[in-house]
GROMACS .gro file of C-alpha atoms in nm:
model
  220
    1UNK     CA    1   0.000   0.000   0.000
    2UNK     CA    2   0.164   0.332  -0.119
    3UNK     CA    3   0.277   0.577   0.185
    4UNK     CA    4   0.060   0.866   0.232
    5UNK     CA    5   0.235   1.205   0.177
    6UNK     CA    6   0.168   1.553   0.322
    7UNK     CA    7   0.292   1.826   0.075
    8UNK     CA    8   0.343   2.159   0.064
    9UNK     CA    9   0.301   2.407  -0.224
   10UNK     CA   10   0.470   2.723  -0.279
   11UNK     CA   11   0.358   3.112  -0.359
   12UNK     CA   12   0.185   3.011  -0.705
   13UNK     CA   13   0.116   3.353  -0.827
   14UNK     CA   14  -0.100   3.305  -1.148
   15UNK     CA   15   0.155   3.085  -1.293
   16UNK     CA   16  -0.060   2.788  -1.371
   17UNK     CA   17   0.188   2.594  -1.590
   18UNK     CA   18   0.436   2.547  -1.319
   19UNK     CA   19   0.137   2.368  -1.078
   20UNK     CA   20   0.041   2.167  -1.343
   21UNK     CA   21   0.394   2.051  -1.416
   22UNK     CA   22   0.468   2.012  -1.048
   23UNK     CA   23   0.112   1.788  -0.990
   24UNK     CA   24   0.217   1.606  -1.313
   25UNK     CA   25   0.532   1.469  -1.120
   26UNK     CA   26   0.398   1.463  -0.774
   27UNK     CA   27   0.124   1.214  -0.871
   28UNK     CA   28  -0.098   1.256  -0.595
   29UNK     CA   29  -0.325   0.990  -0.463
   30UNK     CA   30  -0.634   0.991  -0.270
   31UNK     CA   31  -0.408   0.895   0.049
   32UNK     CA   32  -0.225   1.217   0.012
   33UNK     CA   33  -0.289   1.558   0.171
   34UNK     CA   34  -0.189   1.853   0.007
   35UNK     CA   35  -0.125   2.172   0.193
   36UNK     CA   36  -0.098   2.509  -0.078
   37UNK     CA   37   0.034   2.812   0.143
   38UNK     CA   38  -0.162   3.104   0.002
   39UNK     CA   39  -0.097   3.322  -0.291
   40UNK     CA   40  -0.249   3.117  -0.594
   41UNK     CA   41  -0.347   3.512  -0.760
   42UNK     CA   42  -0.189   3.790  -0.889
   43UNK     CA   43   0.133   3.880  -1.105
   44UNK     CA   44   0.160   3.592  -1.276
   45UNK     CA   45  -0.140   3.541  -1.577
   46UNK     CA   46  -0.321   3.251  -1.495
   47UNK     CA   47  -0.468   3.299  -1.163
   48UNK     CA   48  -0.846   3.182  -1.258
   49UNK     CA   49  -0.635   2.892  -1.417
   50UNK     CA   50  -0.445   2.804  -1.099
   51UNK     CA   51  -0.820   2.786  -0.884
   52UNK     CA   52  -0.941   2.595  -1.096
   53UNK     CA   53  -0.661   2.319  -1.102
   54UNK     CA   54  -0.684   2.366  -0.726
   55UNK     CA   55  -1.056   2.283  -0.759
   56UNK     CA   56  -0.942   1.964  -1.007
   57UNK     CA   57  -0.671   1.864  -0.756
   58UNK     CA   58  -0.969   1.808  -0.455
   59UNK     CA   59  -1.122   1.573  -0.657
   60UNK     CA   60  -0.775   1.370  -0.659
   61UNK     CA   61  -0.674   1.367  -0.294
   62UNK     CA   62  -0.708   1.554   0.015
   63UNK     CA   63  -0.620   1.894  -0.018
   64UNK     CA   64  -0.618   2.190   0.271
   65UNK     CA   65  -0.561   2.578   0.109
   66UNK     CA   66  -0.449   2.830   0.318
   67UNK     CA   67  -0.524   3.199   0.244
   68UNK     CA   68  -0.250   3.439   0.200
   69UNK     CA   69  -0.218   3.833   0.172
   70UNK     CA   70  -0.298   3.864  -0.191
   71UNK     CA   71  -0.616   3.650  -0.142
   72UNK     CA   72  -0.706   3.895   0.141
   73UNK     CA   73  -0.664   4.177  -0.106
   74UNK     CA   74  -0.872   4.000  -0.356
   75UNK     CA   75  -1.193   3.920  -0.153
   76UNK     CA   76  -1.166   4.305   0.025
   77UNK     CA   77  -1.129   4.424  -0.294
   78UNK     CA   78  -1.419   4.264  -0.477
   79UNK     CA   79  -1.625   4.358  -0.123
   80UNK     CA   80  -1.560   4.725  -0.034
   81UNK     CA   81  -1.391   4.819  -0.392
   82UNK     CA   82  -1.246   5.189  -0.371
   83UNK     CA   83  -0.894   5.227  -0.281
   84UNK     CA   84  -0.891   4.864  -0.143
   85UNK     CA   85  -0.977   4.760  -0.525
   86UNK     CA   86  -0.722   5.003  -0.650
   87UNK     CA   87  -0.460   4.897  -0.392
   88UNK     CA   88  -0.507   4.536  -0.508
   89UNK     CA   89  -0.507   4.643  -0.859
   90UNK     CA   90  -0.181   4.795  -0.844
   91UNK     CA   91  -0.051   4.483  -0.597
   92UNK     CA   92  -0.096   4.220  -0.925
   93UNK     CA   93  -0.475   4.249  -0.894
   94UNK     CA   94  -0.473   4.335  -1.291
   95UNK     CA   95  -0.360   4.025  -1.401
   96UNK     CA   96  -0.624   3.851  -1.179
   97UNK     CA   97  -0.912   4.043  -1.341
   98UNK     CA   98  -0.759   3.990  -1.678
   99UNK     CA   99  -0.737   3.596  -1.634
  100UNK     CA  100  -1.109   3.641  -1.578
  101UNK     CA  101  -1.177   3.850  -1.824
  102UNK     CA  102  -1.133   4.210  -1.727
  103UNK     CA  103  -1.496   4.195  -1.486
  104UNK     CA  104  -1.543   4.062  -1.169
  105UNK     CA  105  -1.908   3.963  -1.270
  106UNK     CA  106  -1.718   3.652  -1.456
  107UNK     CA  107  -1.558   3.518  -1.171
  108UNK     CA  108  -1.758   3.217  -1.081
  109UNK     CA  109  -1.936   3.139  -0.814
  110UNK     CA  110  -1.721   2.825  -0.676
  111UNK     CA  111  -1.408   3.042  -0.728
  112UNK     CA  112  -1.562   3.290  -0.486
  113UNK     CA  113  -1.659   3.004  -0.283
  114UNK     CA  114  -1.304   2.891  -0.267
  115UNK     CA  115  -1.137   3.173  -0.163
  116UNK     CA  116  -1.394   3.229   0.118
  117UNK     CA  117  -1.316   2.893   0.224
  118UNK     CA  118  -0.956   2.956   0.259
  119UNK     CA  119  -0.768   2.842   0.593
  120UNK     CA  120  -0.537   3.031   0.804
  121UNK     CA  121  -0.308   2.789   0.903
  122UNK     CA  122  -0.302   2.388   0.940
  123UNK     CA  123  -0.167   2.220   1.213
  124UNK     CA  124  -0.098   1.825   1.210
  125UNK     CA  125   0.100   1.610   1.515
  126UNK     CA  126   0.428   1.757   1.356
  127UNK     CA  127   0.387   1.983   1.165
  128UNK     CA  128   0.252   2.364   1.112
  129UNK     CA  129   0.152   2.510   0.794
  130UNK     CA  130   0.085   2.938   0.740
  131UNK     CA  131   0.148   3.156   0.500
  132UNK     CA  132   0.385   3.418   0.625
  133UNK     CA  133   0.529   3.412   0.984
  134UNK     CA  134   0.429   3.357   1.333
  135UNK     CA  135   0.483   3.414   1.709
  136UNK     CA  136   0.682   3.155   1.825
  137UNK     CA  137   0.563   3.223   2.162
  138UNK     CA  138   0.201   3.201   2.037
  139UNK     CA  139  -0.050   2.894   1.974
  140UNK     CA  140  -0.143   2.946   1.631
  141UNK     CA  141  -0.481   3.007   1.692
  142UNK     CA  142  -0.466   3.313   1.844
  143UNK     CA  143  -0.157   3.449   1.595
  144UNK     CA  144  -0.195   3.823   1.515
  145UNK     CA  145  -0.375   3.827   1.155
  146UNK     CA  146  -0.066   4.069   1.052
  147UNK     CA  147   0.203   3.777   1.101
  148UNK     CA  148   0.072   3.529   0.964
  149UNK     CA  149  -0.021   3.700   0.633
  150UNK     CA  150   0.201   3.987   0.575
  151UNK     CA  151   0.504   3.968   0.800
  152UNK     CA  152   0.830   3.840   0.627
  153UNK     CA  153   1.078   3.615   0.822
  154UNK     CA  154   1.375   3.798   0.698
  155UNK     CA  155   1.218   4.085   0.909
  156UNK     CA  156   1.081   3.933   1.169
  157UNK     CA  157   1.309   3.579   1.223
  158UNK     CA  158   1.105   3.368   1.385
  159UNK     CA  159   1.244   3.108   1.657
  160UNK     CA  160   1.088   2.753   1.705
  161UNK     CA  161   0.736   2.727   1.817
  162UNK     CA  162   0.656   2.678   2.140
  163UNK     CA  163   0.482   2.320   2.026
  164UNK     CA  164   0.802   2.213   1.896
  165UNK     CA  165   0.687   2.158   1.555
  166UNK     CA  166   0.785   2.271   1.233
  167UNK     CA  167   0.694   2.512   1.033
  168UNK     CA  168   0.643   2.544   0.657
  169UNK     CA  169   0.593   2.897   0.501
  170UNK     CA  170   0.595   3.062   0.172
  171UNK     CA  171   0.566   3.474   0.142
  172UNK     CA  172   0.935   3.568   0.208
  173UNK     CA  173   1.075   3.491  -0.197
  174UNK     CA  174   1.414   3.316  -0.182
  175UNK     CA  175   1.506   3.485  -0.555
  176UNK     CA  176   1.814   3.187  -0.471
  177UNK     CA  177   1.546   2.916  -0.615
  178UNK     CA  178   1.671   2.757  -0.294
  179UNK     CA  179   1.437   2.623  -0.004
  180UNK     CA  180   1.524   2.779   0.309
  181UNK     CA  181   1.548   2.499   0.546
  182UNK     CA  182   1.612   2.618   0.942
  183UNK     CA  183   1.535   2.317   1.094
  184UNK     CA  184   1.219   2.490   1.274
  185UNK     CA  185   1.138   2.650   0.943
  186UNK     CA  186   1.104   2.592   0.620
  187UNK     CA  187   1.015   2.865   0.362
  188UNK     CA  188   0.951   2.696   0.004
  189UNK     CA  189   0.863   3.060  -0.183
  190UNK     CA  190   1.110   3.033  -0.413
  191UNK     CA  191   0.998   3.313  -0.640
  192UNK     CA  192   0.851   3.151  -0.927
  193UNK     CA  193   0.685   3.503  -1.068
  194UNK     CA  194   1.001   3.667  -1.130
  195UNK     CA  195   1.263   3.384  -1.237
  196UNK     CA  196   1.242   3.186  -0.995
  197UNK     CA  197   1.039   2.855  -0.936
  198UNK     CA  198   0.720   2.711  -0.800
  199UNK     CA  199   0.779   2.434  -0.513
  200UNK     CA  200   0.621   2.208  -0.365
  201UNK     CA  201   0.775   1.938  -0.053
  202UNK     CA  202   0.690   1.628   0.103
  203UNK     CA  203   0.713   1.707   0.431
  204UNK     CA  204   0.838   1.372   0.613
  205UNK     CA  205   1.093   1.276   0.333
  206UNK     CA  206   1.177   1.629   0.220
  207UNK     CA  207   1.183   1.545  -0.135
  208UNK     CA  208   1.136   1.879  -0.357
  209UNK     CA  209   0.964   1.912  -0.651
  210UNK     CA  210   1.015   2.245  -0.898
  211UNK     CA  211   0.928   2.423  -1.209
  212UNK     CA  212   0.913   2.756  -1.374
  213UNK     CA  213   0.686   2.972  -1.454
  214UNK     CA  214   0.673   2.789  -1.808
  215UNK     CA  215   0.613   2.437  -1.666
  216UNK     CA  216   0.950   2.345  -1.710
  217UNK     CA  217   1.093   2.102  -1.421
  218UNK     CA  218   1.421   2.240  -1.274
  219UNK     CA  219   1.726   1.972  -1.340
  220UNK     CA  220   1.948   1.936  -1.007
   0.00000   0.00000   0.00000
C-alpha cells in the first residue's frame, strides 16, 4: 500500500503551468494531503487557471488551502472596492481580473466560494503550515492576523514554536530558487513570478519538486 504524503506548495502567483507541471510529477493519490500556502493570484497570468486546477486537484486527494495576503486583497477588494480595489489592482490584482476576463461579474461562483473557504493555518501532530510568519511564543490560533499574512521572516526571524513543531511557510521569496530549510522553518517561496520557481515538498521525506513559470521542471 503506497505511503501517504503531506505536501506543501509554494507562492503560485497566477503561474498555472508550473502547478500543473509540479502535480504532473507529484502524482498525488487519494491517500495524500496537500497543503498550498496562500498566494495562488496575482502577477503571474493565470490565476483563474491556478483555482481551478486547485478545484481539479480536490477531486484527486485531500487537499487543505491556506489563504495568504494577496487572497485577502482580492476578496476586500471585490467587497468594499475603492482604494482597497485600486490597492489590489496595483498589488498584481490586474492580471487577476484579466485571467477572468477584465470583470469581476465573470468570476464564478465556486471560485468565490473557494477563496472564502480559505484556511489560516493547518496544524498536524508535527507539523505547522501558514502563509507568512508567526509568534513563536504564540499557539497558532490566536496568531496576530498581521504575522501570519504579511510579515516576512527575513524581518521578523522567527524562533521555534513553542509546540516544537515545524513550520512550513511561503511569502518571504528566496530569488536563490533555494528552499530555506532552518530546521524549525522551512520557507519553500522560491519566487517563481520573477525567475524563480514554483515548489512544492513532502514534508516527512523532504523530497522537492520544482518548475518555472513555463512548466519546465528544474534539473538538479
Amino acid at each position: 500500500m503506497p505511503r501517504s504524503r503531506t505536501i506543501a506548495i509554494g507562492d503560485v502567483h497566477g503561474c498555472a503551468a508550473a502547478l500543473v507541471r509540479i502535480l504532473e510529477e507529484i502524482q498525488p493519490t487519494p491517500e495524500d494531503e496537500i497543503v498550498p500556502l496562500g498566494d495562488y493570484v496575482d502577477r503571474g497570468p493565470q490565476s483563474r487557471q491556478v483555482i481551478d486546477e486547485l478545484l481539479k486537484l480536490g477531486e484527486r486527494c485531500k487537499v487543505i488551502p491556506l489563504i495568504g495576503n494577496h487572497e485577502v486583497m482580492m476578496l476586500e477588494a471585490l467587497d468594499q472596492g475603492g482604494d482597497l480595489l485600486r490597492f489590489w489592482l496595483e498589488c498584481g490584482g490586474r492580471q487577476t481580473m484579466e485571467s477572468y476576463g477584465g470583470s469581476a461579474r465573470d468570476i464564478p461562483e465556486s471560485h468565490l466560494d473557494f477563496l472564502r473557504g480559505l484556511k489560516p493555518f493547518h496544524e498536524t501532530p508535527t507539523d505547522i503550515f501558514v502563509h507568512a510568519n508567526y509568534e513563536a511564543d504564540v499557539a497558532m490560533p490566536q496568531q496576530p492576523r498581521y504575522m501570519t499574512l504579511w510579515e516576512h521572516i527575513n524581518i521578523h526571524p522567527p524562533g521555534p514554536h513553542q509546540s516544537g513543531k515545524t513550520v512550513f511557510v511561503g511569502h518571504t521569496p528566496q530569488k536563490t530558487g533555494e528552499v530555506l530549510d532552518l530546521g524549525h522553518l522551512v520557507c519553500i517561496d522560491t519566487a517563481c513570478f520573477v525567475g524563480g520557481f514554483l515548489t512544492a515538498i513532502d514534508v516527512d521525506t523532504r523530497e522537492i519538486w520544482q518548475a518555472d513559470r513555463y512548466g519546465n521542471l528544474r534539473q538538479r
